[in-house]
Amino acid sequence: MEYSITHLEELEAESIYIMREVAAQFENPVLMFSGGKDSILMVYLAYKAFYPAKIPFPLLHIDTGHNFPETIEYRDSLVEKFGAKLIVGSVQEAIDQGLVQEEKGINASRNGLQTTALLEALEKGKYDAALGGARRDEEKARAKERFFSHRDEFGQWDPKNQRPELWNLFNGKKNMGEHFRIFPISNWTELDVWQYLAQEKVDLPSLYFAHERSVIDRDGILLADCDYIPKKDGEEVFTEKVRCRTIGDMTCTGVWKSDAETVEDIIKEIATTRMTERGGRADDKRSETSMEDRKKLGYF
């Protein structure tokens, strides 16, 4: 009897294969965890890849100090569920140590300051590979990444110096002090992620589902009202039914008007929308090459 696999099964198999390659090729890998749906997917894939053993990678969360409270609550519950080891890199500590300087002004954000905290955490832990949930369909700079993305001894990325990956053969060779960023779900789309999470019945943060929230409208982007965002003159706080499509620092993560209260509703919404997933991220709008510039300096 002939058996054909679904596209989700094919994506799952590819991602699991890459994770097992990382475990085989690297001595001290770490799995980046933001609390967003992609990093949640990564944790569940890692669980499947190595079951019945525990996930062999510690989870590394770079904490800006300006997270949605729901993100931290969900992170801690997921770590407990899987018995994983959690490591937290702190932007606030980097500020206190004088490694970075807090931005000032109305549109100040700690999002860009994550790079220094990330590189410090990777160096401190002596991690030679960091797995992340970035996908090629998210943003044009991320579309340039390979599955195994080399970083030099300063943690920097050269998009013009990428290694070929023919026939799914991955070259993890590196010099002392260098490391790799690994992207096992590169070929997934936003819709693939949601369809898989629905199929696997994965519990998700409440932020992804429509809820009443106090927001402000800044330059066409709805931002969740919080103590981290100073208000402009004339800016009013109002209540709107919204949800998050991406989850990051509260100062730059736009929320999305929505009535989607279930995963099935979200899938229908995504299938018909014309706005990109990161269309509400204020940090991506600072310049035309905002993401690529940050990635070259070590951002994920």
Coordinates of C-alpha atoms in Angstrom, one line a residue:
M1 CA 0.0 0.0 0.0
E2 CA 1.5 3.3 -1.1
Y3 CA 1.7 6.0 1.6
S4 CA 2.2 9.7 0.9
I5 CA 3.1 12.1 3.6
T6 CA 1.5 15.5 4.1
H7 CA 3.4 18.7 3.6
L8 CA 3.4 19.2 7.4
E9 CA 4.9 15.8 8.0
E10 CA 7.6 16.6 5.4
L11 CA 8.4 19.9 7.2
E12 CA 8.4 18.2 10.6
A13 CA 10.8 15.5 9.3
E14 CA 13.2 18.1 7.8
S15 CA 13.3 20.1 11.1
I16 CA 13.8 17.0 13.2
Y17 CA 16.6 15.9 10.9
I18 CA 18.3 19.3 11.3
M19 CA 18.0 19.2 15.1
R20 CA 19.6 15.8 15.2
E21 CA 22.4 17.0 13.0
V22 CA 23.0 19.8 15.5
A23 CA 23.2 17.3 18.3
A24 CA 25.6 15.2 16.3
Q25 CA 27.9 17.9 15.1
F26 CA 28.1 20.4 17.9
E27 CA 29.4 20.0 21.5
N28 CA 27.3 22.7 23.3
P29 CA 24.2 23.8 21.5
V30 CA 21.5 26.0 22.9
L31 CA 17.9 26.6 21.8
M32 CA 16.7 30.3 21.6
F33 CA 13.3 30.9 23.2
S34 CA 11.3 34.1 22.9
G35 CA 7.9 32.9 24.1
G36 CA 6.5 33.3 20.5
K37 CA 4.8 30.7 18.5
D38 CA 7.9 29.8 16.4
S39 CA 10.1 29.2 19.4
I40 CA 7.2 27.2 21.0
L41 CA 7.1 25.1 17.8
M42 CA 10.9 24.6 18.1
V43 CA 10.5 23.2 21.7
Y44 CA 7.8 20.8 20.6
L45 CA 9.9 19.6 17.6
A46 CA 13.0 19.1 19.8
Y47 CA 10.8 17.1 22.2
K48 CA 9.7 14.8 19.3
A49 CA 13.3 14.6 17.9
F50 CA 14.8 13.2 21.1
Y51 CA 11.9 11.5 22.8
P52 CA 11.9 9.5 25.2
A53 CA 15.0 11.4 26.3
K54 CA 14.7 15.0 27.5
I55 CA 15.4 17.9 25.2
P56 CA 19.2 18.0 25.0
F57 CA 19.5 21.7 24.6
P58 CA 19.0 24.3 27.3
L59 CA 16.6 27.1 26.5
L60 CA 18.1 30.6 26.3
H61 CA 15.7 33.6 26.7
I62 CA 17.0 37.1 26.1
D63 CA 14.9 39.2 28.5
T64 CA 14.5 42.8 27.6
G65 CA 12.8 43.6 30.9
H66 CA 9.9 45.0 28.8
N67 CA 8.2 41.7 28.0
F68 CA 4.4 41.1 28.0
P69 CA 3.7 39.6 31.4
E70 CA 1.9 36.7 29.7
T71 CA 5.1 35.8 27.9
I72 CA 7.1 35.2 31.0
E73 CA 4.2 33.3 32.6
Y74 CA 4.0 31.0 29.6
R75 CA 7.8 30.6 29.4
D76 CA 8.0 29.4 33.0
S77 CA 5.1 26.9 32.6
L78 CA 6.6 25.4 29.4
V79 CA 10.0 25.0 31.0
E80 CA 8.4 23.2 33.9
K81 CA 6.3 21.0 31.6
F82 CA 9.3 19.7 29.6
G83 CA 11.8 19.7 32.5
A84 CA 14.1 21.9 30.5
K85 CA 16.9 24.0 31.7
L86 CA 16.3 27.8 31.3
I87 CA 19.0 30.4 30.9
V88 CA 18.1 34.0 30.9
G89 CA 20.2 36.8 29.4
S90 CA 19.3 40.2 30.7
V91 CA 19.3 43.4 28.8
Q92 CA 18.8 45.3 32.1
E93 CA 22.1 43.7 33.4
A94 CA 23.9 44.8 30.2
I95 CA 22.6 48.3 30.8
D96 CA 23.7 48.2 34.5
Q97 CA 27.2 47.0 33.5
G98 CA 27.6 49.8 31.0
L99 CA 27.7 47.4 28.0
V100 CA 24.8 49.2 26.3
Q101 CA 23.1 52.5 26.7
E102 CA 19.3 52.8 27.2
E103 CA 17.6 54.6 24.3
K104 CA 15.9 57.8 25.0
G105 CA 12.8 59.5 23.5
I106 CA 9.3 58.7 22.6
N107 CA 10.1 55.7 20.4
A108 CA 12.9 54.3 22.6
S109 CA 13.1 50.5 22.6
R110 CA 15.3 47.8 24.1
N111 CA 14.8 45.5 21.2
G112 CA 18.1 46.4 19.5
L113 CA 19.9 46.1 22.8
Q114 CA 19.2 42.3 22.8
T115 CA 22.2 41.7 20.5
T116 CA 24.8 42.6 23.2
A117 CA 22.9 40.5 25.8
L118 CA 22.7 37.6 23.4
L119 CA 26.4 37.6 22.4
E120 CA 27.3 37.9 26.1
A121 CA 25.2 34.9 27.0
L122 CA 26.5 32.8 24.1
E123 CA 30.1 33.6 25.1
K124 CA 29.5 33.0 28.8
G125 CA 27.9 29.6 28.1
K126 CA 30.5 28.7 25.5
Y127 CA 27.7 27.7 23.1
D128 CA 28.9 26.7 19.7
A129 CA 25.4 26.6 18.1
A130 CA 22.2 28.5 18.8
L131 CA 19.0 27.1 17.3
G132 CA 16.3 29.7 16.5
G133 CA 12.8 29.8 15.1
A134 CA 13.4 32.3 12.3
R135 CA 11.6 31.5 9.0
R136 CA 12.5 32.7 5.5
D137 CA 9.0 34.0 4.8
E138 CA 9.1 36.4 7.7
E139 CA 11.5 39.1 6.4
K140 CA 13.8 39.6 3.4
A141 CA 17.0 39.5 5.5
R142 CA 15.9 36.2 7.1
A143 CA 15.3 34.8 3.6
K144 CA 19.1 35.0 3.0
E145 CA 19.9 32.6 5.9
R146 CA 21.0 29.0 5.4
F147 CA 20.0 26.3 7.8
F148 CA 23.5 26.4 9.3
S149 CA 24.4 30.1 9.4
H150 CA 28.0 30.8 10.2
R151 CA 29.0 33.6 12.7
D152 CA 32.5 34.9 13.1
E153 CA 34.4 35.2 16.4
F154 CA 32.6 38.5 17.0
G155 CA 29.2 36.9 16.5
Q156 CA 28.7 38.8 13.2
W157 CA 27.0 37.5 10.0
D158 CA 28.2 38.0 6.4
P159 CA 25.3 37.3 4.1
K160 CA 27.7 37.1 1.1
N161 CA 29.8 34.4 2.7
Q162 CA 27.3 31.5 3.2
R163 CA 28.1 27.9 2.8
P164 CA 26.4 25.7 0.2
E165 CA 23.9 23.2 1.5
L166 CA 23.5 20.7 -1.3
W167 CA 21.5 17.5 -0.7
N168 CA 20.9 18.5 2.9
L169 CA 24.6 18.2 3.8
F170 CA 25.4 20.7 6.5
N171 CA 28.9 22.0 7.2
G172 CA 29.3 22.8 10.9
K173 CA 33.1 23.2 10.8
K174 CA 34.3 26.3 12.5
N175 CA 37.4 28.0 14.1
M176 CA 37.9 28.7 17.8
G177 CA 35.5 31.3 19.0
E178 CA 33.1 31.1 16.1
H179 CA 29.6 29.7 16.3
F180 CA 26.6 28.8 14.2
R181 CA 23.0 30.0 14.2
I182 CA 20.7 27.1 13.2
F183 CA 17.3 27.6 11.6
P184 CA 15.4 24.3 11.5
I185 CA 12.0 25.8 10.5
S186 CA 13.4 28.0 7.7
N187 CA 11.1 26.4 5.1
W188 CA 7.9 26.8 7.2
T189 CA 5.4 29.6 6.5
E190 CA 3.3 31.4 9.1
L191 CA 0.3 29.3 8.0
D192 CA 2.3 26.1 8.2
V193 CA 3.2 26.9 11.8
W194 CA -0.4 27.5 12.8
Q195 CA -1.7 24.4 11.0
Y196 CA 0.9 22.3 12.8
L197 CA 0.1 23.8 16.2
A198 CA -3.6 23.1 15.6
Q199 CA -2.8 19.6 14.5
E200 CA -0.7 18.9 17.6
K201 CA -3.2 20.7 19.9
V202 CA -0.4 22.8 21.4
D203 CA -1.3 25.2 24.3
L204 CA -0.4 28.7 23.4
P205 CA 0.0 32.1 25.1
S206 CA -3.3 34.0 25.5
L207 CA -1.7 37.0 23.6
Y208 CA -2.2 35.2 20.3
F209 CA -6.0 35.1 20.8
A210 CA -8.3 38.1 20.5
H211 CA -8.8 39.9 23.8
E212 CA -9.8 43.4 25.0
R213 CA -6.7 45.5 25.6
S214 CA -5.8 49.2 26.2
V215 CA -3.8 50.4 23.2
I216 CA -2.4 53.5 21.6
D217 CA -2.3 54.2 17.9
R218 CA 1.2 55.3 16.9
D219 CA 1.9 56.0 13.2
G220 CA -0.7 53.5 12.2
I221 CA 0.6 50.8 14.5
L222 CA -1.4 49.7 17.6
L223 CA 0.8 49.3 20.6
A224 CA -0.3 47.8 23.9
D225 CA -0.4 50.5 26.6
C226 CA 2.3 49.9 29.3
D227 CA 4.6 51.9 31.5
Y228 CA 7.5 51.3 29.0
I229 CA 5.9 53.5 26.3
P230 CA 5.9 57.3 27.0
K231 CA 2.9 59.0 25.4
K232 CA 3.1 61.7 22.8
D233 CA 1.1 64.9 23.2
G234 CA -2.5 64.2 22.2
E235 CA -2.0 60.4 22.1
E236 CA -5.0 58.8 23.7
V237 CA -5.4 55.3 25.3
F238 CA -8.4 53.4 24.1
T239 CA -9.7 49.8 24.3
E240 CA -9.7 47.6 21.3
K241 CA -10.1 43.9 20.6
V242 CA -6.7 42.7 19.5
R243 CA -4.2 39.9 19.3
C244 CA -0.5 39.5 18.6
R245 CA 0.8 37.9 15.4
T246 CA 4.4 38.1 16.7
I247 CA 5.6 38.5 20.3
G248 CA 8.6 40.6 21.3
D249 CA 9.4 43.7 23.3
M250 CA 6.3 45.6 24.2
T251 CA 7.7 48.9 23.0
C252 CA 7.8 47.7 19.4
T253 CA 5.4 44.8 19.0
G254 CA 2.3 46.0 17.3
V255 CA -1.0 44.3 18.1
W256 CA -3.6 43.4 15.5
K257 CA -7.3 44.1 15.4
S258 CA -9.0 40.7 15.4
D259 CA -11.9 38.6 16.5
A260 CA -9.9 35.3 16.2
E261 CA -10.5 33.5 19.5
T262 CA -9.4 30.0 18.4
V263 CA -6.5 28.5 16.4
E264 CA -9.0 27.7 13.7
D265 CA -10.1 31.4 13.6
I266 CA -6.4 32.4 13.3
I267 CA -5.8 30.1 10.4
K268 CA -8.7 31.5 8.5
E269 CA -7.6 35.1 9.3
I270 CA -4.0 34.5 8.1
A271 CA -5.2 32.7 4.9
T272 CA -7.0 35.8 3.8
T273 CA -4.9 38.7 5.1
R274 CA -2.6 40.8 2.8
M275 CA -0.5 42.2 5.7
T276 CA 2.8 40.5 6.4
E277 CA 3.4 38.9 9.8
R278 CA 5.9 41.5 10.8
G279 CA 4.0 44.4 9.3
G280 CA 3.1 45.6 12.8
R281 CA 6.7 45.5 14.1
A282 CA 7.9 49.1 14.7
D283 CA 11.5 48.0 15.0
D284 CA 11.5 46.8 11.3
K285 CA 10.3 50.2 10.1
R286 CA 13.4 52.2 11.4
S287 CA 15.1 51.8 8.0
E288 CA 14.8 49.8 4.8
T289 CA 17.6 47.4 5.9
S290 CA 16.7 47.4 9.6
M291 CA 16.7 43.7 10.2
E292 CA 19.7 42.9 8.0
D293 CA 21.8 45.6 9.7
R294 CA 20.9 44.1 13.1
K295 CA 21.6 40.6 12.0
K296 CA 25.1 41.6 10.7
L297 CA 25.9 42.8 14.2
G298 CA 24.8 39.6 15.9
Y299 CA 21.0 39.9 16.2
F300 CA 19.0 36.7 15.7

